Amino acid sequence: MKLKRPIIALDFNDAQRTLDFLQNFPQTEKLFVKIGMELYYSAGQDLVKAILEQGHDVFLDLKCHDIPHTVERAMYVLGQLGVSLTTTHANGGHEMLKAAKYGLVEGALKAGKKEPQLLAITQLTSTDERMVKEEQLITVGLEKSVENYAKLAQNAGLDGVVCSGWEANKLREVTGPEFLRVTPGIRLKTDSLGDQKRVMTPDMAAQNGSSAIVVGRSITQAKDPVTAYQAIFELWNQ
């Protein structure tokens, strides 16, 4: 399964700036956009609803992580919004992941909305092998840690994971092609890495088995966001 549209990470902290950015695109262009913690904490549900009303798909990336009951109730609220994707942390464990999925489904049913797909965060793309071993004290290493989290999420009934492109092919082998592998940390060859460590270009991510890519600064900070988006779309789908 592959999502043809690159997901644009709206890395802003202001609702009006976000809506102004979206005005760069033709009204007929229905985008897939990511709202992360910074923007959501600033603008909240009102902005999510406004973007949905424009016909765009929303990936609400809040990375919920708490005790199972708290995550279930939070997901119940998010399930009522009508977003397409949302996230929780795999390292919350099997019971928390199951509770997250249950709450999301119940919330969507309550509101008469389509059930969002739920992704588990494996290891952030800002994490490297040294951090896994020295800070997290995980002895199996980065790749095995990601693989373990992916299988844990699948067994709990989730729809996919967020992972770097470097792990995507292996995860496709162990979880199957329909289990989503959503890859952030996408950069063009001319872009700086910023705070990311495990990055890839769009075409490399496609070749390495990612199901979807999330692109932020390469589009949002471009002089011509529409042209940048189209270039990334073509690289991703070539």
XYZ file of C-alpha atoms in Angstrom:
238
model
C 0.000 0.000 0.000
C 1.394 3.380 -1.003
C -0.012 6.859 -0.429
C 0.731 8.741 -3.648
C 0.484 12.221 -2.144
C 3.446 13.309 -0.034
C 2.224 14.439 3.394
C 3.157 18.079 4.039
C 4.243 18.736 7.626
C 2.762 22.119 8.569
C 5.641 23.148 10.815
C 4.083 26.409 11.961
C 2.828 27.629 15.336
C 0.145 29.994 14.106
C -3.255 29.235 12.577
C -3.356 32.207 10.204
C 0.140 31.549 8.890
C -0.886 27.940 8.257
C -4.034 28.907 6.359
C -2.079 31.504 4.376
C 0.435 28.823 3.397
C -2.337 26.548 2.141
C -3.605 29.399 -0.040
C -0.482 28.961 -2.192
C -2.097 25.841 -3.639
C -5.053 25.813 -6.061
C -8.389 25.220 -4.342
C -8.798 22.103 -6.463
C -5.563 20.646 -5.025
C -6.572 18.402 -2.149
C -3.508 17.935 0.008
C -2.508 15.503 2.737
C -1.099 17.573 5.610
C 0.403 16.808 9.003
C -0.493 18.800 12.099
C 2.020 18.148 14.848
C 2.197 19.088 18.497
C 3.463 22.655 18.056
C 0.644 23.690 15.747
C -2.058 21.723 17.548
C -1.105 23.150 20.943
C -1.268 26.617 19.407
C -4.423 26.390 17.310
C -6.256 23.272 18.511
C -9.280 21.553 17.048
C -10.593 24.664 15.323
C -7.696 24.655 12.872
C -8.014 20.898 12.285
C -11.683 21.367 11.446
C -10.969 24.353 9.187
C -8.419 22.378 7.173
C -10.755 19.395 6.915
C -13.517 21.699 5.679
C -11.211 22.758 2.838
C -11.190 19.120 1.720
C -7.658 18.226 2.783
C -6.715 15.002 4.570
C -5.116 15.447 7.990
C -2.438 13.417 9.730
C -2.770 14.511 13.375
C 0.599 13.593 14.833
C 0.237 13.978 18.611
C 2.199 10.884 19.663
C -0.079 10.032 22.601
C 1.794 8.232 25.366
C 0.367 7.609 28.845
C -1.359 4.915 30.858
C -3.856 2.887 28.772
C -7.015 4.510 30.151
C -5.766 8.056 29.548
C -4.671 7.260 26.002
C -7.986 5.545 25.284
C -9.965 8.630 26.351
C -7.679 10.962 24.403
C -8.065 8.844 21.286
C -11.831 8.811 21.773
C -11.756 12.596 21.388
C -9.448 12.496 18.360
C -11.567 9.839 16.688
C -14.451 12.294 16.484
C -12.541 14.853 14.405
C -12.496 13.065 11.051
C -8.716 12.963 10.561
C -7.134 10.249 8.428
C -4.096 9.340 10.534
C -2.931 9.805 14.104
C -0.151 8.433 16.311
C 0.792 6.885 19.602
C 4.131 5.628 20.967
C 4.883 1.918 20.513
C 6.940 1.835 23.695
C 3.763 2.427 25.701
C 3.229 -1.317 25.402
C 0.622 -3.757 24.101
C -2.202 -2.767 26.455
C -1.786 0.931 25.769
C -1.722 0.334 22.010
C -4.909 -1.744 22.172
C -6.589 0.927 24.300
C -5.552 3.619 21.822
C -7.084 1.733 18.916
C -10.272 0.995 20.840
C -10.740 4.622 21.873
C -10.134 5.856 18.335
C -12.694 3.466 16.862
C -15.299 4.300 19.506
C -14.825 8.026 18.986
C -15.239 7.724 15.226
C -18.390 5.627 15.659
C -19.824 8.170 18.100
C -19.340 11.010 15.615
C -20.290 9.040 12.503
C -16.824 9.596 11.053
C -14.555 7.248 9.127
C -12.174 5.496 11.514
C -8.690 7.081 11.394
C -5.732 4.814 10.852
C -3.467 4.560 13.878
C 0.313 4.538 13.597
C 2.855 3.656 16.269
C 6.015 5.681 16.665
C 8.975 3.269 16.619
C 12.214 5.237 16.958
C 12.310 8.926 16.102
C 14.367 9.885 13.048
C 16.448 12.078 15.364
C 17.578 8.909 17.197
C 20.763 7.113 16.188
C 22.473 3.862 17.148
C 24.502 5.472 19.930
C 21.411 6.912 21.599
C 19.607 3.570 21.466
C 22.504 1.786 23.155
C 23.769 4.420 25.579
C 20.637 6.374 26.499
C 17.798 3.879 26.039
C 19.956 0.908 27.081
C 18.477 -1.246 24.318
C 20.919 -4.060 23.679
C 19.526 -5.322 20.366
C 20.341 -2.144 18.435
C 18.310 0.341 16.454
C 17.032 -1.811 13.587
C 15.919 -4.668 15.837
C 14.268 -2.204 18.201
C 12.234 -0.718 15.345
C 11.317 -4.201 14.111
C 10.153 -5.220 17.576
C 7.993 -2.117 17.967
C 6.435 -2.686 14.533
C 5.460 -6.272 15.358
C 4.135 -5.151 18.743
C 1.959 -2.514 17.062
C 0.663 -4.951 14.448
C -0.233 -7.514 17.100
C -2.164 -4.835 18.986
C -4.294 -4.100 15.896
C -2.678 -0.881 14.684
C -2.501 0.063 11.015
C 1.170 0.891 10.681
C 4.203 2.619 12.087
C 6.267 5.737 11.703
C 9.812 4.720 10.812
C 12.768 5.973 8.824
C 13.248 4.827 5.253
C 16.266 2.821 6.377
C 14.015 0.332 8.180
C 11.030 0.294 5.814
C 12.015 -2.645 3.597
C 12.728 -4.881 6.566
C 9.416 -3.928 8.177
C 7.578 -4.785 4.965
C 9.107 -8.246 5.182
C 8.106 -8.857 8.810
C 4.663 -7.171 8.841
C 3.422 -7.463 5.249
C 2.853 -4.874 2.505
C -0.483 -3.551 3.812
C 0.981 -2.456 7.161
C 1.797 1.237 6.702
C 5.382 2.471 6.915
C 5.193 6.253 7.127
C 8.565 7.951 6.803
C 9.413 11.439 8.081
C 12.855 13.030 7.788
C 12.534 13.419 4.010
C 14.972 15.879 2.468
C 16.041 16.881 -1.017
C 19.729 16.454 -1.827
C 20.295 20.201 -1.514
C 18.627 20.533 1.917
C 20.317 20.671 5.306
C 19.630 17.832 7.755
C 18.520 20.080 10.624
C 17.899 17.993 13.757
C 17.309 14.778 11.812
C 19.853 11.950 11.601
C 18.234 9.113 9.597
C 17.043 10.930 6.488
C 16.307 10.045 2.864
C 15.333 11.700 -0.393
C 11.788 10.962 -1.709
C 12.983 8.609 -4.438
C 15.229 6.717 -2.012
C 12.302 6.268 0.382
C 10.177 4.859 -2.444
C 12.919 2.419 -3.412
C 13.427 1.391 0.220
C 9.814 0.383 0.858
C 8.171 3.366 2.565
C 4.372 3.520 2.203
C 4.169 7.286 2.667
C 6.532 10.203 3.178
C 6.233 13.279 5.384
C 7.965 16.398 4.074
C 8.196 19.647 6.019
C 10.877 22.268 5.504
C 11.665 21.275 1.917
C 8.168 22.515 1.044
C 7.138 24.942 3.783
C 10.390 26.917 3.636
C 10.720 26.865 -0.150
C 10.493 30.119 -2.106
C 7.873 28.422 -4.282
C 6.081 25.778 -2.162
C 3.889 24.560 -5.017
C 6.839 23.880 -7.315
C 8.721 22.197 -4.460
C 5.703 20.016 -3.697
C 5.335 19.006 -7.345
C 9.033 18.110 -7.579
C 8.790 15.923 -4.472
C 5.558 14.347 -5.759
C 7.315 13.365 -8.982
C 10.391 11.970 -7.199
C 8.185 9.964 -4.875
C 6.040 8.520 -7.678
C 8.612 8.035 -10.442
